Amino acid sequence: MYLKQNKKIFFILLLFPIIWSLCTKNPIGTSIESENEEVSSLKFLYDLTYQKDGKAEREQSILSAELDMIKKAEDFIVLDLFLYNDVYDKTQYQYPNTTQMITDALIAKKKENPNIDIVFITDPINGFYGSYIEKNMQLMKEHNIIVIETNLDALKDSNPLYSGYYRLFIKPFGNNGKGWISNPLDKIAPPINIRSVLKLANFKANHRKLIITEKEALVSSANPHDASSYHSNVAVRFQSDVIPYMLEGEKVIAQQSNIILPKLEYKNTENHTIINTKVKYITENGIFHRLIKNIQQAKEGDNIYMGIFYITDFDLIKEIEKAANRGVSIYIIADPNKDAFGIQKDGSPNRSVLTQLHKKSENIHIRWYDTKGEQYHTKMSYFDFGYQNVVLLGSGNYTRKNLKGYNLEADLEIITEKENDFAKEVAAYFQKIWNNEHGNYTVPFETYQQNNFAKRILYYLQETTGLCTY
């Protein structure tokens, strides 16, 4: 009898952390889906690394736009950026000092205008989850810039088989303390401690990439992070009354770290609007809802173009297949998942996922971006409905973690007419890459086609359980 009671107690203790983890929720104020708002300026930006005549070529516009926004700001600057550091193996690679450029610009702005409010929000990964203080953030703090490391513990757990046990048995001991483990990204970077490694295994993040000032905003897929400098990305710079929704979302993140932001007020200085064009700010679940709704709206004769770094979400994949079977032409440009900051990857998850999706319909067309050490880091969909066009772009990868309310994400949906300059620029972007116009951007589907049963099963298990980084 005593043995049976002990078994019951043990079983309850074993299950309780998992149940606790499954019951976690994101804070109120995340998963934003704003109203459709008018827009007074709209600029499509992109970075592309590609080959031409056997040499690497780069077209880059996102960083310069970010620096220009910082320069022109007068009242406030809010930055929410996922990766922000210069940690990489400098004995093997050399990248631009992208992170330092942003840091220097912010400090210069604060010196020029001491009264300007500058808020820098980021993910704890940059100091390896409390192992050390990232040097750029330390510099910003010394110049009276508000620096906030997102409280990831406030977010919903994506890895319930682990996170409940972490919350109960590891989190109470904190993450501070001298590290002794060599930093896996850079041997000369400060060492990390075991509790920080254990926090990493929760697999959650503030993955947003945005900048807001009193005049305008920018939503992007790009991290201003040295080792990401040559990745291919997209962004949109704009002025719209949707920006107050963005500011409210950032206040929520700050509050989870017990920081109350100063009053930040967007001032739309433009007195005209772009005709027949609306924008919607969407985060977390909102990105999923808008993606699904636009795919379901597509009918025979419509076209959908996707540029993706990761795609794994089961529901999204099903809707793509249904759309193709309705006669919608779908064109996907995907990263082959073979390069990650000097580490060679095995193609997971994209190759397994897209190989299976390609079999579902002759209306699904796939090409791989021809990466040479960098990544095709874009997260964008372009819906050509004939009568109008819809573009979704931003930080959200097409995975469960990014679309189902686990990570913090930020996208913009742009609804406009086909003859709008923005729509034309996005269409031209896809055509250039798909058709390898004036350069070598993409390779045929067969190049990275992968029929590997074991990897396919692994993808299903990882996507279902959350035991993965994507």
XYZ file of C-alpha atoms in Angstrom:
470
model
C 0.000 0.000 0.000
C 2.777 2.404 0.987
C 4.623 1.559 -2.248
C 1.513 2.277 -4.351
C 1.059 5.688 -2.699
C 4.692 6.542 -3.383
C 4.229 5.604 -7.024
C 1.185 7.896 -7.292
C 3.079 10.769 -5.703
C 6.023 10.166 -8.019
C 3.707 10.052 -11.039
C 2.022 13.322 -10.020
C 5.385 15.027 -9.486
C 6.529 13.752 -12.865
C 3.471 15.095 -14.713
C 2.927 18.342 -12.788
C 5.776 20.323 -14.441
C 4.587 19.310 -17.925
C 0.973 20.267 -17.152
C 2.167 23.562 -15.667
C 4.174 24.254 -18.793
C 1.215 23.454 -21.063
C -0.935 25.941 -19.148
C 1.402 28.904 -19.602
C 0.167 31.857 -21.683
C 1.715 34.921 -23.238
C 1.075 38.269 -21.509
C -2.037 40.216 -22.426
C -1.092 42.719 -25.123
C 0.860 40.334 -27.319
C -0.572 38.664 -30.457
C -1.615 42.025 -31.901
C -3.791 42.348 -34.989
C -4.407 46.048 -35.525
C -7.058 47.750 -37.599
C -6.298 48.509 -41.242
C -4.817 51.994 -41.244
C -3.962 54.440 -43.991
C -0.316 54.929 -44.888
C 1.412 58.109 -46.000
C 4.768 56.658 -47.059
C 5.813 53.103 -47.901
C 9.204 51.839 -49.018
C 10.199 48.251 -49.797
C 13.793 47.462 -48.822
C 15.907 44.374 -49.299
C 19.370 42.911 -48.895
C 20.548 40.276 -51.378
C 23.783 38.315 -51.571
C 24.219 36.445 -54.848
C 26.760 35.307 -57.429
C 27.554 37.066 -60.694
C 30.341 35.985 -63.048
C 31.709 33.759 -60.286
C 31.966 36.557 -57.702
C 29.856 37.453 -54.690
C 27.661 40.520 -55.197
C 25.665 42.317 -52.519
C 22.748 44.709 -52.724
C 22.008 46.194 -49.307
C 19.582 48.898 -48.231
C 18.191 47.931 -44.810
C 21.050 49.022 -42.536
C 21.393 52.397 -44.253
C 17.654 52.975 -43.778
C 17.931 52.130 -40.068
C 20.841 54.532 -39.616
C 18.928 57.236 -41.493
C 15.924 56.791 -39.191
C 18.149 57.189 -36.140
C 19.709 60.320 -37.630
C 16.334 61.935 -38.368
C 14.647 61.119 -35.045
C 14.011 64.019 -32.669
C 11.730 62.879 -29.814
C 12.296 59.152 -29.350
C 13.703 55.950 -30.826
C 12.464 52.479 -29.900
C 14.415 49.498 -31.188
C 13.383 45.880 -30.676
C 16.086 43.669 -32.176
C 16.672 39.945 -31.693
C 20.354 39.346 -32.541
C 22.639 42.231 -31.637
C 26.294 41.372 -31.042
C 29.659 40.966 -32.764
C 30.339 37.444 -31.471
C 31.646 35.102 -34.175
C 34.873 33.281 -35.039
C 37.013 36.153 -36.277
C 39.910 33.831 -37.106
C 37.867 32.349 -39.962
C 35.441 35.097 -41.012
C 35.296 38.855 -41.313
C 32.008 40.770 -41.353
C 31.101 44.460 -41.279
C 30.799 46.071 -37.833
C 27.031 46.273 -38.227
C 26.185 46.175 -34.524
C 28.746 48.845 -33.664
C 27.363 51.105 -36.414
C 23.922 51.091 -34.781
C 25.421 51.537 -31.297
C 27.590 54.459 -32.411
C 24.622 56.112 -34.135
C 22.449 55.817 -31.012
C 25.153 57.185 -28.716
C 25.879 60.038 -31.148
C 22.165 60.872 -31.233
C 21.983 60.887 -27.420
C 24.998 63.199 -27.196
C 23.525 65.503 -29.821
C 20.107 65.529 -28.142
C 20.288 64.519 -24.442
C 16.496 64.872 -24.091
C 15.646 62.254 -26.701
C 14.231 59.001 -25.277
C 16.046 55.960 -26.665
C 14.761 52.492 -25.738
C 16.636 49.390 -26.799
C 14.780 46.072 -26.344
C 16.465 42.797 -27.169
C 16.647 39.081 -26.495
C 18.839 37.644 -23.688
C 20.684 35.476 -26.214
C 23.099 38.355 -26.853
C 24.605 37.987 -23.365
C 24.015 34.246 -23.529
C 21.072 34.346 -21.121
C 22.780 36.169 -18.281
C 26.310 34.786 -18.560
C 27.698 38.265 -19.298
C 26.680 41.774 -20.391
C 27.022 42.322 -24.135
C 29.534 45.146 -24.631
C 27.381 47.281 -26.969
C 24.527 47.216 -24.470
C 26.888 48.155 -21.677
C 28.008 51.155 -23.730
C 24.412 52.187 -24.342
C 23.603 51.971 -20.637
C 26.599 54.183 -19.863
C 25.112 56.817 -22.190
C 21.660 56.802 -20.540
C 19.953 54.668 -23.154
C 17.250 52.415 -21.692
C 18.294 48.810 -22.355
C 15.769 46.022 -21.751
C 16.474 42.311 -21.981
C 13.128 40.648 -22.602
C 11.807 38.522 -19.754
C 11.394 35.271 -21.678
C 10.011 33.485 -18.613
C 6.819 35.523 -19.107
C 6.226 33.876 -22.494
C 4.282 30.709 -23.205
C 6.414 27.559 -23.159
C 7.027 25.982 -26.559
C 8.989 23.034 -25.144
C 6.689 21.595 -22.427
C 8.646 18.349 -22.031
C 11.453 20.469 -20.581
C 10.269 23.947 -19.622
C 8.100 22.933 -16.666
C 11.050 21.202 -15.041
C 13.201 24.247 -15.787
C 10.680 26.565 -14.131
C 10.459 24.351 -11.031
C 14.017 23.118 -10.490
C 16.442 25.459 -12.328
C 14.939 28.939 -12.708
C 14.920 29.692 -8.929
C 18.737 29.595 -8.928
C 19.000 32.370 -11.540
C 21.504 32.708 -14.372
C 24.168 34.996 -12.975
C 27.560 33.681 -12.038
C 30.993 33.166 -13.475
C 31.023 31.125 -16.650
C 33.451 28.328 -17.403
C 32.102 26.906 -20.684
C 33.735 28.175 -23.892
C 31.343 30.313 -25.955
C 30.331 28.138 -28.938
C 30.192 31.138 -31.302
C 33.516 32.792 -30.443
C 36.325 31.377 -28.316
C 37.518 34.834 -27.251
C 34.018 35.905 -26.153
C 33.234 35.675 -22.434
C 32.606 32.100 -21.227
C 29.081 30.956 -20.404
C 27.679 29.093 -17.411
C 25.654 25.905 -17.271
C 22.469 27.592 -16.035
C 22.482 29.815 -19.133
C 22.786 26.741 -21.331
C 19.840 25.208 -19.477
C 17.812 28.394 -20.058
C 18.619 28.218 -23.786
C 16.927 24.790 -23.899
C 13.538 26.462 -23.329
C 13.731 27.450 -27.022
C 11.877 30.751 -26.806
C 12.787 34.223 -28.001
C 11.870 37.826 -28.582
C 12.440 37.477 -32.323
C 11.190 40.922 -33.391
C 13.214 43.230 -35.644
C 11.788 46.752 -35.703
C 12.613 50.412 -35.194
C 10.107 53.146 -34.317
C 10.536 56.910 -34.070
C 8.043 59.742 -33.681
C 8.115 60.099 -37.487
C 8.135 56.559 -38.920
C 8.768 52.862 -38.381
C 10.593 49.946 -39.972
C 9.652 46.255 -39.772
C 12.228 43.777 -41.014
C 13.480 40.201 -41.200
C 17.062 41.459 -40.713
C 19.128 41.426 -37.533
C 21.727 44.221 -37.255
C 24.196 41.587 -36.123
C 27.719 41.277 -37.484
C 27.570 37.596 -38.497
C 24.177 38.206 -40.176
C 25.429 41.132 -42.261
C 25.458 39.283 -45.580
C 22.141 37.459 -45.161
C 19.385 38.163 -47.687
C 16.480 39.961 -45.991
C 13.489 42.234 -46.564
C 12.018 45.227 -44.744
C 9.416 47.944 -45.075
C 9.875 51.563 -43.944
C 6.633 53.471 -43.516
C 4.555 56.241 -41.955
C 1.098 55.278 -40.752
C -1.343 55.534 -37.850
C -0.661 51.847 -37.267
C 2.523 52.887 -35.432
C 0.749 53.566 -32.077
C -0.209 49.862 -32.029
C 3.479 49.039 -32.335
C 4.375 51.319 -29.437
C 1.731 49.722 -27.220
C 3.174 46.305 -28.022
C 6.652 47.404 -26.969
C 5.298 48.829 -23.710
C 3.944 45.367 -22.877
C 7.398 43.804 -23.340
C 8.992 46.486 -21.149
C 6.389 45.958 -18.419
C 7.266 42.234 -18.251
C 10.760 43.360 -17.246
C 9.267 45.782 -14.683
C 10.170 48.859 -16.732
C 7.654 51.612 -17.500
C 8.500 53.411 -20.704
C 8.258 57.211 -21.003
C 5.408 58.706 -22.995
C 6.055 57.980 -26.668
C 3.815 59.681 -29.206
C 3.829 59.113 -32.952
C 3.464 62.342 -34.964
C 2.338 61.832 -38.531
C 3.879 64.811 -40.285
C 2.551 63.910 -43.737
C -0.770 65.412 -44.835
C -1.428 62.996 -47.684
C -2.081 59.258 -47.935
C -1.306 56.630 -50.565
C -4.572 55.874 -52.352
C -6.154 52.418 -52.115
C -3.478 51.271 -49.657
C -3.848 50.105 -46.055
C -1.460 48.513 -43.563
C -2.066 46.251 -40.577
C 0.414 45.542 -37.771
C 0.387 41.874 -36.783
C 2.346 39.870 -34.222
C 2.481 36.227 -33.064
C -0.927 34.564 -33.678
C -1.991 37.554 -35.737
C 0.606 36.661 -38.377
C -0.795 33.130 -38.587
C -4.382 34.365 -38.897
C -3.581 36.766 -41.728
C -1.443 34.234 -43.610
C -4.170 31.601 -43.445
C -6.945 34.034 -44.373
C -5.077 35.282 -47.444
C -4.232 31.756 -48.594
C -7.873 30.684 -48.158
C -9.004 33.737 -50.134
C -6.865 32.768 -53.139
C -8.761 31.156 -56.013
C -7.945 29.599 -59.375
C -5.853 31.979 -61.457
C -4.367 33.782 -58.428
C -0.667 33.609 -57.612
C 1.121 33.324 -54.274
C 4.859 34.016 -53.961
C 6.718 33.078 -50.774
C 10.265 33.836 -49.658
C 11.019 31.731 -46.573
C 13.839 30.883 -44.196
C 11.898 28.159 -42.340
C 8.564 26.463 -43.020
C 7.211 23.737 -40.714
C 3.745 24.637 -39.421
C 1.341 21.784 -40.168
C -1.776 23.968 -40.584
C -0.037 26.403 -42.921
C 1.304 23.567 -45.085
C -2.195 22.066 -45.362
C -3.653 25.398 -46.513
C -0.916 25.782 -49.138
C -1.740 22.300 -50.454
C -5.492 23.073 -50.539
C -4.876 26.332 -52.407
C -2.741 24.547 -55.002
C -5.466 21.962 -55.490
C -7.943 24.823 -56.136
C -5.784 25.989 -59.027
C -3.736 28.659 -57.230
C -0.180 28.901 -58.552
C 2.280 28.918 -55.667
C 5.940 29.882 -56.055
C 8.270 29.285 -53.091
C 11.868 30.492 -52.768
C 13.418 28.800 -49.745
C 16.667 28.699 -47.853
C 18.206 25.200 -48.217
C 19.109 25.207 -44.493
C 22.735 24.311 -45.115
C 24.551 27.312 -43.582
C 24.396 28.735 -40.063
C 27.242 31.060 -39.020
C 29.990 28.781 -40.260
C 28.252 25.561 -39.244
C 27.141 23.148 -41.954
C 23.515 22.039 -41.448
C 21.766 18.936 -42.800
C 18.911 20.714 -44.593
C 16.389 20.429 -41.772
C 13.597 21.283 -41.799
C 13.019 22.878 -45.215
C 14.274 20.113 -47.470
C 12.086 17.413 -45.933
C 9.026 19.675 -45.673
C 9.217 21.108 -49.176
C 10.081 17.793 -50.821
C 6.805 16.390 -49.471
C 4.848 19.552 -50.335
C 6.210 19.561 -53.884
C 4.626 16.141 -54.462
C 1.127 17.362 -53.573
C 0.362 19.434 -56.677
C 1.801 20.501 -59.998
C 0.781 24.049 -59.017
C 3.457 24.157 -56.306
C 6.752 25.429 -57.730
C 9.892 25.555 -55.581
C 13.378 26.957 -56.040
C 16.179 27.138 -53.476
C 18.218 30.232 -52.793
C 21.824 29.508 -53.773
C 23.515 30.392 -50.474
C 27.294 30.425 -50.162
C 27.768 30.580 -46.405
C 25.113 33.233 -45.763
C 21.357 32.608 -45.374
C 18.226 33.484 -47.317
C 16.682 34.897 -44.155
C 13.544 36.404 -45.724
C 10.037 35.829 -44.323
C 7.580 37.240 -46.869
C 4.439 36.305 -48.794
C 3.066 38.188 -51.795
C -0.536 37.488 -52.839
C -1.430 38.481 -56.394
C -5.236 38.448 -56.375
C -5.551 40.284 -59.673
C -7.814 43.014 -58.308
C -5.434 43.780 -55.442
C -2.164 42.678 -53.888
C -1.357 41.748 -50.307
C 2.178 41.556 -48.867
C 3.103 40.121 -45.457
C 6.664 40.522 -44.250
C 8.650 40.796 -41.050
C 10.323 38.602 -38.452
C 7.963 35.631 -38.345
C 9.250 32.351 -39.776
C 6.573 29.944 -40.944
C 6.898 27.626 -37.965
C 4.822 26.689 -34.929
C 7.002 28.739 -32.570
C 6.770 31.848 -34.732
C 3.119 31.653 -35.739
C 1.338 30.061 -32.787
C 2.092 32.608 -30.072
C 5.326 31.323 -28.535
C 8.077 33.661 -29.761
C 7.483 37.405 -29.936
C 7.254 38.373 -33.621
C 6.408 41.462 -35.679
C 5.054 41.624 -39.249
C 3.298 44.180 -41.406
C 0.481 43.379 -43.832
C 0.212 45.754 -46.783
C -2.979 45.748 -48.874
C -2.697 47.741 -52.079
C -3.599 47.842 -55.753
C -1.523 46.108 -58.406
C -0.278 49.348 -59.964
C 1.053 50.709 -56.685
C 4.842 51.266 -56.746
C 5.306 49.129 -53.630
C 3.476 46.166 -55.200
C 5.488 46.547 -58.389
C 8.761 46.540 -56.453
C 7.829 43.379 -54.541
C 6.753 41.644 -57.748
C 9.996 42.654 -59.448
C 11.985 41.333 -56.461
C 10.460 37.862 -56.808
C 10.784 37.813 -60.587
C 14.450 38.787 -60.429
C 15.297 36.035 -57.962
C 13.126 33.351 -59.549
C 14.408 33.989 -63.072
C 18.035 34.738 -62.080
C 17.909 38.113 -63.788
C 21.371 39.733 -63.979
C 22.821 37.280 -61.444
C 22.640 33.777 -59.969
C 20.165 33.793 -57.094
C 18.328 30.474 -57.086
C 18.803 26.847 -58.151
C 16.196 24.247 -59.239
C 14.181 22.232 -56.729
C 16.032 19.017 -57.589
C 19.306 20.503 -56.280
C 18.285 20.013 -52.643
C 15.372 17.610 -52.960
C 15.508 15.276 -49.959
C 13.639 11.988 -49.641
C 14.916 10.895 -46.246
C 12.376 9.054 -44.091
C 14.365 9.426 -40.844
C 14.713 13.203 -41.244
C 11.024 13.500 -42.105
C 10.053 11.669 -38.897
C 12.470 13.833 -36.918
C 10.838 16.981 -38.315
C 7.361 15.755 -37.300
C 8.562 14.981 -33.773
C 10.383 18.299 -33.362
C 7.506 20.379 -34.696
C 5.007 18.544 -32.483
C 6.990 18.645 -29.251
C 8.881 21.923 -29.624
C 12.230 20.180 -29.129
C 13.988 22.333 -31.726
C 15.297 25.856 -32.242
C 13.113 26.716 -35.250
